[in-house]
Structures are given as structure tokens and as C-alpha cells.
Amino acid sequence: MELLITSIILQIPTVGYILVGGGALIVGGIAAYFASQAIIKSKGNRVISDAEQEAEMIKQRKMLQAKEKFLQLKADHEKMINEKDSKMAQRENTIKQKEHSLSQRYEDLHDKQKEIDAIRDNLTAQVEIIERRKEELEKVHRQQVEQLETISGLSAEEAKKQIVESLKEEARTDAMSYINEIMDEARMSANMEAKKIVIETIQRVAAENAIENSVTVFHIESDEMKGRIIGREGRNIRALEAATGIEVIVDDTPEAIILSGFDPVRREIARLALHQLVTDGRIHPARIEEVVEKTRKQVEEELIETGKRTAIDLGIHGLHPELIRMVGKMKYRSSYGQNLLQHSREVANLCAIMASELGLNAKLARRAGLLHDIGKVPDEEPELPHAIYGMKLAEKFKEKPEVCNAIGSHHDEVEMSTLIAPIVQVCDAISGARPGARREVVESYIKRLKELESLALSYPGVMKTYAIQAGRELRVIVGSEKVSDKEAETLSFEIAKKIQDEMTYPGQVKITVIRETRAVNYAK
């Protein structure tokens, strides 16, 4: 028993595991155990009490927060209800006002309806009175007509026919007289207006004069380069001529080579290719063919760019790409020495101005003016006149019928069917007939000026003559000892009369006779 007790192991929380060696220690261990249990219990009670108090405080705080939240929600709800009540009150007031207004309008309409009814009754009574008076007037009219028929011996229909016939004859006579007056006035004013429009159109357009030749002079730095261009046994020059289709003339002209050919585009290709070959220094047949082909592509691109720029400058849109290329090709073409592109641009501007003056479509007229000579720049040589061929090209590339007709009829090969056609014809003549525009016109222009001066010099007393302002004014200087003031006035009239009778000229020529008296002395 003692051994059993001594081997008991007690488990005490505060002191761990205690091995009781004897019976005497059992009582002390149990007492310590219960003491520790009492302490733990008292601490647990205190913790529970504190927790209950804290829980009570939290409960009270939460209840207060809930109460405050409830009061806040209640206040918001009451506020919202008050706002809705106020809005409803405002709406009720508005509805009441509208009801009052509508009732007032209804009363006004009712009053107006009464007035209208009264007026209608009054009008009905007046209409009845008028009908009665009308019947009385018709009865009186019939009586008067019967009396007139009895007196004149004619019925009313016969008398009416005689009056109508007489009025017709009188009206026809007046109308013919009026028409003749209008026709005469229209002829006079039409001539004046036409002259005015043409003069204003010419004055508002100024184009450069460009004289083209059939040769191009290519300048080189030294005559040594001529031998390299000719090549051994003339191989280089033959290759250049074969590639470009242009005759290359190398003669004794210092530092210059002449490129001859009637195709300006080919001459330009030959010039640019030769310039590139001379700059590069490598001149042999293979290189010549390569450079000419490259230059030909560059010139083609330049033609398209020139056509596009011309169309943009003139405000013409929607041209077919092939027409744009042909417009660019005009840059290297000439007609009687006048550059074709400059001529077409000038005609386009003249057409637009003249069409505007006449109240026609200026854009369409400008388009027809630009394209009127595209038949002169074909890719192949046609057998048709350039106006007909240009019209067919315009039809092929879907241009408007007015434009096609203007192109085909500007040299009277086709009958004109629109008002734009004569405008294009007139503007083409204006551009080509300007003094200095074409080579043949320049020669006749200079000849006319000389004839003017010679005609005035044939009179006695005339010392010098000067034709100025492109032949629009002739100044005649006479000797003061040979011609008097009265004779100067007579001389001016006689010269004007002779020019008018013997010469052909556009517009008018002003003759100014100048007579001056000089008193000269010398101080020695």
C-alpha cells in the first residue's frame, strides 16, 4: 500500500507533475490544488463580470446608434414627403391657372362665334340683296341690248365680232411696230454688248508669248566633248539618234550641239538625256539607251504632273487620266510658233470670263476651252482634222456633250449645238490673233504698223510718224513753219479718213497731229 502511494503521480496545474514520496505529502498537495482552483475561479468570475458589463455597454451603444439612424431616416422621409407635397401643390396651382385660362379662352371663342354668326347672317342678307339687284341689272341690260339691236340693225354677237376684229387689227399693228423697235434696239445693243464683253474679256486675260522652233541648241563646256559624243566611228551619235528619233548635228558651232526634229517631246528627251550623259561622263551605246529610256519615263511623269497642275490651276476636276496626260503633252507642242499649253490656258480663261458675262456655265466653258486642241497631241497620227479627232477623244473619255460639240465645232467642221461652242470659237480666234501671239501674226502686225507710218508720211509737212499702243494710236509730228494750227486739224481728219478707207484694222486708230513752235537763241 505504501509502495502504491509513493508511486502516485499527481498532476497539479501550478506546480507541474509532483512525485509524492510518502503519505505525508498528499495532504499538502491537495490543499495547494484547491487553493489554486479557488484563485482561478475568482479570476474567472471577475472576467465574466467584466465581459457582461462590456457587453451591456456595447448593447446600449448599439441601441443608441440604431435609434439615431432611425430618427435620421425618419427625418429624411418626412423631408422627401414635404418636397413632394410642395411640388404637388405647385402643379395643382399650375393646373388651376391653365383651367382658368382655358375657360377664359372658351368664353372669348364663344363670343367670337356669336359675332361671326351675326356677320354671316348680315352677309347672307346682303347677298340676297345683291342677287336681286343683279337680276334687275340683267333685265335692264337685256332691254338695252334689244333696243341697240333694233336701232343698229345688228345682233349682239355680230357687233361683238366687229369690235374684236377691229381690236385685233389695231393690236397687231401696234405689236408689229413695237417688235420692230425692239428688234432695232436689240441689234444695236447686241453689237455694243458683244464688243464690250469681248474687250473686257481680252483686257482681263494676259498670257505670255512663247515662240517654239524646230531645233534645240545644247551647250557644252568645251569642244573636246563633241568627240566623245560622236564616239568611235560615230557609234555614240548613231545610238543617240536611233534611241531618241532626233537628228544630232555636230558642226563648227563653238561649244554647241544642235538637236533637230519636229517632235518637241523627243527633242526634250534627247536634250535631257544628253545633259545627263555629259554630266556623268560615261558615253557609250548601252549607256545611251539606258539613259534615254530613263529620261523618257521622267518626261512622261512630268507630262502627267504638268497636266494635273494645269487642271488644278484652272479649277477643272474629274478629267480622265489620259486627258490629263494629253494636256501635259501640250507643253511641248506649238501652233504657228505659239505654245499650245499657254494657248489652251488662255482660251480656257477667256471662255470662263465670256460665259460669266453672258450668264452661262463658266466651269463648263473653261473645260471646253482647255480641251479644244487636244486633237493636236495624239499618240498616233490620225487622218482626221484635229477638231474632229479631239471631239472623238472627248467622247471616248466620257466628257459632256456640250464640251464635245464645242471641241468639234471650233473650226466649223461640226454644226454648233450649244451656246458654249461659239464662245470657244471666238476665244480661240482672240488668243491666236493677239499681236505677237503667233509668228505669222507678228509679221503682219509689224507690216501694218509700217503701213500706218508710211501713209501719214506721204502728206506734205509731215516730219516724223510713230505708231504706238500696238497700232491703236498714230502720232504725227509736223513742221510748224509748213503747217498751221488750222491745217493740223484738217490733216488729222484727212489721215483718219484715208486709214479708214484703205486699211483693215481691228478696233479704232487715234490720230494725233503734233505741231510745236521752238524759239532757239544762243548766249555767248
XYZ file of C-alpha atoms in Angstrom:
524
model
C 0.000 0.000 0.000
C 2.793 2.359 0.935
C 4.640 1.490 -2.253
C 1.483 2.168 -4.217
C 1.078 5.629 -2.691
C 4.663 6.557 -3.190
C 4.377 5.758 -6.866
C 1.320 8.020 -7.446
C 1.952 10.960 -9.643
C -0.277 13.952 -9.098
C -0.921 16.420 -11.780
C -1.228 19.916 -10.429
C -1.519 22.864 -12.876
C 0.564 25.304 -10.884
C 3.457 23.064 -9.929
C 3.508 20.507 -12.795
C 3.959 16.842 -12.086
C 4.807 16.062 -8.406
C 6.002 12.681 -7.329
C 4.760 12.034 -3.846
C 7.320 10.071 -1.959
C 5.270 9.430 1.066
C 1.840 9.750 2.514
C 2.735 12.927 4.336
C 2.931 14.953 1.232
C -0.552 14.032 -0.101
C -2.438 16.437 2.114
C -0.213 19.405 1.274
C -0.571 18.791 -2.438
C -4.361 18.546 -2.276
C -4.574 21.769 -0.294
C -2.404 23.590 -2.781
C -4.536 22.280 -5.597
C -7.795 23.517 -4.113
C -6.239 26.853 -3.308
C -5.169 27.309 -6.892
C -8.621 26.261 -8.078
C -10.215 28.902 -5.863
C -7.940 31.597 -7.254
C -8.718 30.551 -10.819
C -12.434 30.555 -10.097
C -12.347 34.017 -8.596
C -10.415 35.342 -11.590
C -12.863 33.683 -13.940
C -15.783 35.287 -12.129
C -14.161 38.684 -12.425
C -13.530 38.171 -16.177
C -17.125 37.067 -16.703
C -18.402 40.066 -14.776
C -16.255 42.439 -16.794
C -17.370 40.823 -20.028
C -21.030 41.114 -19.039
C -20.571 44.808 -18.208
C -18.790 45.487 -21.503
C -21.464 43.587 -23.412
C -24.139 45.671 -21.702
C -22.316 48.870 -22.653
C -21.944 47.727 -26.275
C -25.610 46.802 -26.360
C -26.647 50.216 -25.052
C -24.327 51.982 -27.542
C -25.680 49.978 -30.471
C -29.241 50.694 -29.402
C -28.412 54.413 -29.294
C -26.859 54.272 -32.775
C -29.863 52.382 -34.128
C -32.179 54.924 -32.556
C -30.212 57.822 -34.115
C -30.232 56.095 -37.536
C -33.974 55.564 -37.234
C -34.519 59.224 -36.370
C -32.318 60.319 -39.298
C -34.208 58.109 -41.752
C -37.482 59.345 -40.352
C -36.383 62.974 -40.835
C -35.241 62.298 -44.432
C -38.509 60.563 -45.206
C -40.519 63.439 -43.798
C -38.405 65.914 -45.800
C -38.972 63.974 -49.026
C -42.694 63.797 -48.351
C -42.785 67.548 -47.724
C -40.958 68.219 -51.029
C -43.379 66.006 -52.919
C -46.286 67.744 -51.249
C -44.918 71.161 -52.269
C -44.409 70.020 -55.879
C -47.909 68.606 -56.000
C -49.222 71.880 -54.656
C -47.347 73.812 -57.368
C -48.706 71.517 -60.041
C -52.211 71.925 -58.706
C -51.807 75.719 -58.867
C -50.486 75.484 -62.449
C -53.372 73.237 -63.473
C -55.835 75.613 -61.879
C -54.296 78.566 -63.745
C -54.462 76.661 -67.040
C -58.053 75.710 -66.365
C -58.871 79.348 -65.708
C -57.053 80.417 -68.897
C -58.829 77.764 -70.957
C -62.176 78.737 -69.594
C -61.422 82.381 -70.425
C -60.434 81.412 -73.962
C -63.539 79.315 -74.325
C -65.649 82.291 -73.358
C -63.770 84.517 -75.862
C -64.274 81.947 -78.603
C -67.930 81.676 -77.755
C -68.255 85.460 -78.051
C -66.380 85.474 -81.376
C -68.588 82.687 -82.666
C -71.612 84.820 -81.875
C -70.062 87.744 -83.754
C -69.284 85.501 -86.750
C -72.826 84.186 -86.791
C -74.121 87.729 -86.786
C -71.779 88.713 -89.641
C -72.807 85.619 -91.612
C -76.460 86.498 -91.225
C -75.700 90.042 -92.354
C -73.700 88.797 -95.386
C -76.488 86.422 -96.336
C -78.927 89.286 -96.324
C -76.552 91.432 -98.425
C -76.003 88.582 -100.895
C -79.742 88.259 -101.329
C -79.989 91.997 -101.992
C -77.105 91.820 -104.499
C -78.716 88.881 -106.288
C -81.947 90.803 -106.621
C -80.093 93.860 -107.955
C -78.119 91.649 -110.351
C -81.308 90.210 -111.752
C -82.674 93.725 -112.164
C -79.453 94.859 -113.942
C -79.532 91.859 -116.268
C -83.128 92.634 -117.118
C -82.234 96.281 -117.844
C -79.151 95.142 -119.861
C -81.278 92.820 -121.991
C -83.715 95.612 -122.650
C -80.866 97.971 -123.673
C -79.298 95.330 -125.928
C -82.659 94.731 -127.618
C -83.017 98.468 -128.145
C -79.446 98.722 -129.575
C -80.044 95.760 -131.891
C -83.258 97.385 -133.093
C -81.515 100.734 -133.683
C -78.293 99.374 -135.326
C -79.825 96.502 -137.191
C -77.050 94.156 -135.833
C -77.248 91.414 -133.314
C -75.073 91.485 -130.181
C -72.847 88.644 -131.476
C -72.232 90.394 -134.778
C -71.376 93.662 -133.051
C -69.008 91.834 -130.704
C -67.255 90.158 -133.622
C -66.772 93.501 -135.407
C -65.318 95.068 -132.253
C -62.995 92.109 -131.665
C -61.737 92.195 -135.262
C -61.034 95.911 -135.107
C -59.201 95.487 -131.799
C -57.195 92.596 -133.225
C -56.096 94.624 -136.227
C -55.155 97.587 -134.078
C -53.270 95.367 -131.612
C -51.460 93.590 -134.478
C -50.305 96.889 -135.946
C -49.092 98.180 -132.582
C -47.385 94.873 -131.833
C -45.518 94.854 -135.164
C -44.371 98.415 -134.621
C -43.271 97.572 -131.084
C -41.478 94.422 -132.253
C -39.605 96.334 -134.963
C -38.487 98.923 -132.440
C -37.336 96.198 -130.042
C -35.513 94.362 -132.838
C -33.681 97.508 -133.935
C -32.784 98.373 -130.367
C -31.697 94.775 -129.695
C -29.427 94.775 -132.758
C -27.771 97.997 -131.677
C -27.417 96.972 -128.047
C -26.324 93.422 -129.002
C -23.440 94.746 -131.091
C -22.420 97.131 -128.341
C -22.737 94.474 -125.635
C -20.827 91.919 -127.699
C -17.986 94.367 -128.290
C -17.983 95.302 -124.625
C -17.853 91.664 -123.496
C -15.046 90.772 -125.912
C -12.989 93.840 -124.967
C -13.415 93.269 -121.241
C -12.546 89.588 -121.668
C -9.362 90.367 -123.593
C -8.323 93.053 -121.105
C -8.742 90.733 -118.117
C -6.550 87.940 -119.521
C -2.864 88.314 -120.291
C -0.769 85.350 -121.415
C 2.899 85.033 -122.213
C 4.038 84.758 -125.812
C 6.084 81.641 -126.469
C 7.772 81.022 -129.798
C 8.847 77.438 -130.414
C 11.374 76.344 -133.031
C 12.113 73.007 -134.626
C 15.676 72.913 -133.237
C 17.165 72.911 -129.760
C 20.696 74.131 -129.054
C 22.576 72.092 -126.437
C 25.527 73.947 -124.903
C 28.673 72.107 -123.839
C 31.646 73.302 -121.824
C 34.305 72.588 -124.441
C 34.636 71.281 -127.967
C 36.502 68.198 -126.642
C 33.152 66.788 -125.540
C 31.974 66.738 -129.182
C 34.358 63.882 -129.997
C 33.127 61.824 -127.052
C 29.523 62.418 -128.085
C 30.281 61.322 -131.661
C 32.196 58.250 -130.438
C 34.422 55.886 -132.344
C 33.284 55.771 -135.977
C 30.123 57.671 -134.918
C 28.694 54.837 -132.812
C 27.538 57.064 -129.930
C 25.808 59.653 -132.077
C 24.062 56.944 -134.140
C 22.866 55.222 -130.947
C 21.545 58.541 -129.608
C 19.691 59.315 -132.843
C 18.240 55.795 -133.005
C 17.069 55.900 -129.368
C 15.520 59.386 -129.485
C 14.466 59.760 -133.137
C 16.158 63.197 -133.200
C 18.924 64.301 -135.577
C 22.055 65.359 -133.674
C 24.066 67.934 -135.646
C 27.668 68.449 -134.568
C 29.279 71.207 -136.644
C 31.765 74.029 -136.220
C 29.456 75.990 -133.915
C 31.593 76.640 -130.827
C 30.509 74.905 -127.616
C 27.111 73.917 -129.030
C 25.353 70.881 -130.452
C 22.090 71.210 -132.392
C 19.190 68.798 -131.841
C 16.829 68.897 -134.813
C 13.355 67.368 -135.021
C 9.696 68.328 -135.412
C 8.578 66.454 -132.274
C 9.241 68.733 -129.259
C 8.791 65.865 -126.781
C 11.506 63.833 -128.474
C 13.781 66.888 -128.616
C 13.279 67.419 -124.882
C 14.051 63.741 -124.153
C 17.210 63.987 -126.298
C 18.302 67.202 -124.560
C 17.808 65.827 -121.056
C 19.466 62.509 -121.908
C 22.446 64.256 -123.492
C 22.774 66.521 -120.463
C 22.833 63.513 -118.132
C 25.373 61.679 -120.311
C 27.681 64.698 -120.470
C 27.398 65.249 -116.709
C 28.053 61.579 -115.938
C 30.904 61.255 -118.438
C 30.114 57.650 -119.382
C 29.070 57.782 -123.043
C 28.675 54.514 -124.929
C 25.750 52.905 -126.830
C 24.488 50.726 -123.971
C 24.605 53.633 -121.528
C 22.898 55.919 -124.069
C 19.954 53.518 -124.468
C 19.628 53.173 -120.685
C 19.689 56.926 -120.058
C 17.252 57.674 -122.915
C 14.751 55.131 -121.590
C 15.047 56.516 -118.067
C 14.653 60.079 -119.353
C 11.593 59.074 -121.399
C 9.905 57.822 -118.197
C 10.817 61.036 -116.375
C 9.338 63.144 -119.181
C 6.140 61.039 -119.119
C 5.850 61.665 -115.363
C 6.458 65.363 -115.965
C 3.689 65.418 -118.604
C 1.208 63.945 -116.112
C 2.336 66.351 -113.383
C 2.023 69.333 -115.745
C -1.482 68.220 -116.766
C -2.565 67.830 -113.147
C -1.119 71.219 -112.177
C -2.824 72.915 -115.136
C -6.191 71.357 -114.246
C -5.801 72.425 -110.589
C -4.786 75.989 -111.563
C -7.887 76.323 -113.768
C -10.199 74.662 -111.214
C -11.102 71.785 -113.552
C -11.862 68.473 -111.828
C -12.726 64.946 -112.906
C -10.584 64.814 -116.052
C -9.736 61.344 -117.325
C -6.043 60.451 -116.648
C -5.393 60.134 -120.387
C -6.795 63.628 -120.991
C -4.589 64.943 -118.166
C -1.549 63.392 -119.895
C -2.547 64.991 -123.208
C -2.921 68.392 -121.532
C 0.605 67.991 -120.142
C 1.830 66.965 -123.595
C 0.665 70.352 -124.915
C 3.606 71.916 -123.067
C 5.956 70.592 -125.758
C 3.734 71.411 -128.745
C 3.355 74.652 -130.667
C 0.952 76.015 -133.253
C 2.391 78.612 -135.633
C 5.056 79.312 -133.041
C 2.544 79.731 -130.180
C 2.934 77.320 -127.255
C -0.138 75.052 -127.276
C -0.492 74.746 -123.483
C -0.276 78.518 -122.962
C -2.770 78.995 -125.802
C -5.206 76.450 -124.267
C -4.909 78.018 -120.800
C -5.580 81.449 -122.268
C -8.598 80.177 -124.240
C -9.935 78.472 -121.088
C -9.730 81.712 -119.075
C -11.251 83.746 -121.912
C -14.130 81.264 -122.229
C -14.833 81.359 -118.489
C -14.938 85.164 -118.407
C -17.104 85.435 -121.503
C -19.507 82.732 -120.270
C -19.830 84.549 -116.934
C -20.617 87.805 -118.716
C -23.340 86.013 -120.701
C -24.778 84.166 -117.669
C -23.670 80.703 -118.835
C -21.830 77.876 -117.066
C -18.293 79.251 -116.638
C -16.807 75.930 -115.414
C -18.084 74.047 -118.471
C -16.820 76.778 -120.786
C -13.380 76.720 -119.124
C -13.245 72.926 -119.521
C -14.122 73.128 -123.226
C -11.554 75.899 -123.745
C -8.768 73.835 -122.184
C -9.586 70.706 -124.213
C -10.391 72.333 -127.569
C -6.975 71.488 -129.104
C -6.303 68.016 -127.636
C -6.606 66.653 -131.181
C -3.203 68.259 -131.899
C -1.345 65.993 -129.419
C -2.287 62.436 -130.459
C -0.171 59.395 -129.684
C -0.630 58.251 -133.276
C -1.045 60.306 -136.437
C -4.777 60.333 -137.380
C -6.158 61.217 -140.783
C -8.937 63.350 -139.280
C -8.776 67.131 -138.659
C -7.621 67.920 -135.144
C -11.044 69.335 -134.112
C -12.899 66.142 -135.142
C -10.237 63.907 -133.606
C -10.319 65.928 -130.371
C -14.122 65.598 -130.252
C -13.851 61.816 -130.646
C -11.243 61.673 -127.867
C -13.522 63.690 -125.568
C -16.445 61.374 -126.341
C -14.228 58.357 -125.707
C -13.284 59.648 -122.255
C -16.902 60.454 -121.271
C -16.855 64.260 -121.490
C -20.204 66.079 -121.564
C -21.932 66.544 -124.965
C -21.590 70.355 -124.688
C -17.811 70.051 -124.324
C -17.525 67.540 -127.175
C -19.591 69.743 -129.504
C -17.518 72.837 -128.633
C -14.277 70.932 -129.406
C -15.542 69.586 -132.720
C -17.113 72.828 -133.946
C -14.441 75.401 -133.097
C -13.247 75.276 -136.744
C -16.778 74.718 -138.166
C -16.185 71.043 -139.021
C -19.274 70.172 -136.956
C -22.506 72.162 -136.562
C -22.739 74.057 -133.276
C -25.491 72.840 -130.961
C -24.769 74.751 -127.715
C -24.010 78.335 -126.702
C -20.577 77.301 -125.390
C -19.396 76.281 -128.885
C -19.326 79.826 -130.407
C -17.669 81.113 -127.231
C -14.819 78.592 -127.639
C -14.506 79.506 -131.326
C -14.347 83.239 -130.578
C -11.869 82.831 -127.721
C -9.645 80.589 -129.864
C -9.585 83.320 -132.511
C -8.886 86.005 -129.888
C -5.952 84.070 -128.434
C -4.444 83.272 -131.836
C -4.999 86.746 -133.306
C -3.426 88.740 -130.481
C -0.467 90.826 -131.720
C 2.684 88.838 -131.030
C 0.904 85.567 -130.241
C 1.890 83.759 -133.433
C 4.797 84.140 -135.775
C 2.751 84.833 -138.905
C 0.595 87.336 -136.995
C 3.705 89.156 -135.738
C 4.888 89.690 -139.294
C 1.534 91.055 -140.463
C 1.318 93.153 -137.298
C 4.708 94.819 -137.969
C 3.761 95.295 -141.610
C 0.547 97.077 -140.606
C 2.444 99.431 -138.301
C 4.861 100.336 -141.084
C 1.955 100.951 -143.460
C 0.367 103.282 -140.906
C 3.552 105.318 -140.561
C 4.182 105.397 -144.332
C 0.628 106.549 -145.049
C 0.988 109.535 -142.723
C 4.474 110.396 -144.048
C 3.042 110.777 -147.556
C 1.355 114.069 -146.610
C 3.265 117.341 -147.087
C 4.589 118.993 -143.957
C 4.858 115.715 -142.001
C 8.317 115.245 -140.484
C 8.012 112.076 -138.369
C 5.351 109.465 -137.551
C 5.146 106.990 -134.683
C 2.644 104.123 -134.398
C 2.212 103.390 -130.663
C -0.044 101.319 -128.384
C 0.053 98.304 -130.719
C -1.161 100.420 -133.640
C -4.133 101.910 -131.793
C -2.622 105.430 -131.933
C -0.653 107.233 -134.636
C 1.283 110.331 -133.645
C 2.196 112.661 -136.493
C 4.782 115.415 -135.996
C 4.551 118.303 -138.464
C 6.776 121.306 -139.059
C 5.434 124.482 -137.519
C 6.640 126.604 -140.485
C 4.877 124.353 -143.031
C 1.581 123.540 -141.309
C -0.629 125.970 -139.389
C -2.916 125.114 -136.472
C -5.968 125.053 -138.732
C -4.162 122.891 -141.283
C -3.075 120.475 -138.498
C -6.697 119.840 -137.613
C -7.569 119.259 -141.274
C -4.542 116.969 -141.678
C -5.670 114.815 -138.720
C -9.111 114.371 -140.311
C -7.673 113.530 -143.759
C -5.252 110.922 -142.372
C -8.050 109.285 -140.361
C -10.297 109.201 -143.440
C -7.564 107.672 -145.595
C -6.725 104.985 -142.991
C -10.409 104.148 -142.709
C -10.793 103.776 -146.481
C -7.545 102.000 -147.384
C -6.560 99.826 -144.391
C -8.058 96.900 -142.499
C -7.532 97.019 -138.742
C -9.243 95.865 -135.514
C -10.880 98.460 -133.275
C -10.065 102.112 -133.890
C -6.935 104.161 -134.554
C -6.426 107.521 -132.866
C -4.541 110.119 -135.000
C -2.750 112.817 -133.033
C -1.079 115.636 -135.029
C 1.586 117.482 -133.015
C 2.736 120.942 -134.082
C 5.186 122.858 -131.963
C 6.967 126.168 -132.300
C 10.508 126.423 -130.981
C 12.393 129.630 -130.393
C 16.138 128.964 -130.106
C 18.837 131.506 -129.188
C 22.418 131.179 -128.006
C 24.081 133.166 -125.256
C 27.808 133.763 -125.911
